[in-house]
Short mmCIF file of C-alpha atoms in Angstrom, two decimals:
data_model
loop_
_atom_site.label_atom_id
_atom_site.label_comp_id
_atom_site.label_asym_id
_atom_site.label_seq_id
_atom_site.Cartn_x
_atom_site.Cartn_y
_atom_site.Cartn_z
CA UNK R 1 26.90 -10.63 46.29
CA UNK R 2 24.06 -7.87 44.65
CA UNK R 3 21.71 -6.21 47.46
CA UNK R 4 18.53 -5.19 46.47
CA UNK R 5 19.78 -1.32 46.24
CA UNK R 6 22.89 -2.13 43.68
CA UNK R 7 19.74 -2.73 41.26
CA UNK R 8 18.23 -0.92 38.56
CA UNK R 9 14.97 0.27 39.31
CA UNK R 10 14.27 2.51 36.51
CA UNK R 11 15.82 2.07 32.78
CA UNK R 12 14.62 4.23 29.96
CA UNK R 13 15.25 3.56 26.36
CA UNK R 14 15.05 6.83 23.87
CA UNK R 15 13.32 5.64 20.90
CA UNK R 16 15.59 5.82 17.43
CA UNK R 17 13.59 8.46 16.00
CA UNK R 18 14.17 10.80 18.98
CA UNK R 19 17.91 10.16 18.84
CA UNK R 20 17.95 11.25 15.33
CA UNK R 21 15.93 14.38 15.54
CA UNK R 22 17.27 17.13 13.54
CA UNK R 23 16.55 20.53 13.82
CA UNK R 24 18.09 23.16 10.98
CA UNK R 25 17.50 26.90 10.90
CA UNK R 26 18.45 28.42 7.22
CA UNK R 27 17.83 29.70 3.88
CA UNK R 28 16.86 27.42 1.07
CA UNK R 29 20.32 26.36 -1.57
CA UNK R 30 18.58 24.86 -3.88
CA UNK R 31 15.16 24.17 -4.70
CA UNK R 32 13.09 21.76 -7.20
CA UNK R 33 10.31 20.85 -5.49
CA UNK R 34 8.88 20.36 -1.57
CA UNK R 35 9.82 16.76 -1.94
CA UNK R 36 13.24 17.88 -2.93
CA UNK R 37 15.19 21.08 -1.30
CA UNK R 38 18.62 21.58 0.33
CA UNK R 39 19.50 23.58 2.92
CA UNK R 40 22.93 24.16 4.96
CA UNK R 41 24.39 21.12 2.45
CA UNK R 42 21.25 18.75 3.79
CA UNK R 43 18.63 17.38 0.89
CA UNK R 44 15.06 17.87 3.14
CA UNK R 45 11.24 16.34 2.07
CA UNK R 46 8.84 18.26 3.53
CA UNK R 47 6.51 16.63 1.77
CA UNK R 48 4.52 15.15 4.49
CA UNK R 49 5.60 18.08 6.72
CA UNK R 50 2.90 20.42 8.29
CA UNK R 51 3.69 24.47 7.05
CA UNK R 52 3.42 27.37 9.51
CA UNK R 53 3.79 31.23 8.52
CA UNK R 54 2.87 30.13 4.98
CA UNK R 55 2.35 27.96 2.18
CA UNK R 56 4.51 25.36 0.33
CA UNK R 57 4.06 27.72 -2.95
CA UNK R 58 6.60 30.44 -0.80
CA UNK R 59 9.01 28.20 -0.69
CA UNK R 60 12.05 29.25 -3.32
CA UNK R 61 15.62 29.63 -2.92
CA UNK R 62 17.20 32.26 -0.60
CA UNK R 63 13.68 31.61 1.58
CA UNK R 64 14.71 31.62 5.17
CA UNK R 65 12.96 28.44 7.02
CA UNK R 66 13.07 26.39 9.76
CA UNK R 67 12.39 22.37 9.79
CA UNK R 68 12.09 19.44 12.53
CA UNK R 69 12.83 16.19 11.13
CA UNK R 70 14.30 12.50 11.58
CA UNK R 71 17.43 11.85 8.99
CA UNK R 72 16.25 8.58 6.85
CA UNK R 73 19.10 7.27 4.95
CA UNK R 74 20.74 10.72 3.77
CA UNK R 75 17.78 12.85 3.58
CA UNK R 76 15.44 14.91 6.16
CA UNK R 77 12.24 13.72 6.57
CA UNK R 78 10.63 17.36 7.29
CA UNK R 79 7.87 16.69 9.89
CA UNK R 80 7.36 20.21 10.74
CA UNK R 81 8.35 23.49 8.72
CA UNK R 82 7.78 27.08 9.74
CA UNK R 83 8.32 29.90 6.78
CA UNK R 84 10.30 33.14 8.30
CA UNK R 85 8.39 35.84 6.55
#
């Protein structure tokens, strides 16, 4: 038999786009647009991100950046992207 206390009284659930958070911390490999970028091997699209410490026009290849994003299919969806002047 179950008593009361053998129960769960708290269950939380992360949500799927937590869980697949991705952080990355590196200079730009190769770049053809902000839609379209690769950094440490990963193709990123920033273009829905919001841009700290600059504009998307700095962004080139060897440009050291940082980006927050959820992984859709094989690419990063950039949500957040800070230049490293």
């Amino acid at each position: 038999t179950r008593r009361s206390s053998d129960l769960a009284t708290t269950v939380e659930n992360e949500s799927q786009q937590t869980v697949n958070a991705t952080e990355i911390e590196a200079k730009i490999e190769q770049f053809t647009s902000l839609a379209n970028f690769v950094m440490r091997g990963q193709v990123c699209d920033a273009t829905n991100a919001v841009i700290s410490n600059g504009r998307a026009s700095d962004l080139k290849v060897g440009s050291q950046i940082k980006v927050t994003g959820t992984i859709s299919g094989s690419v990063l969806m950039v949500n957040l992207l800070q230049i490293d002047m």
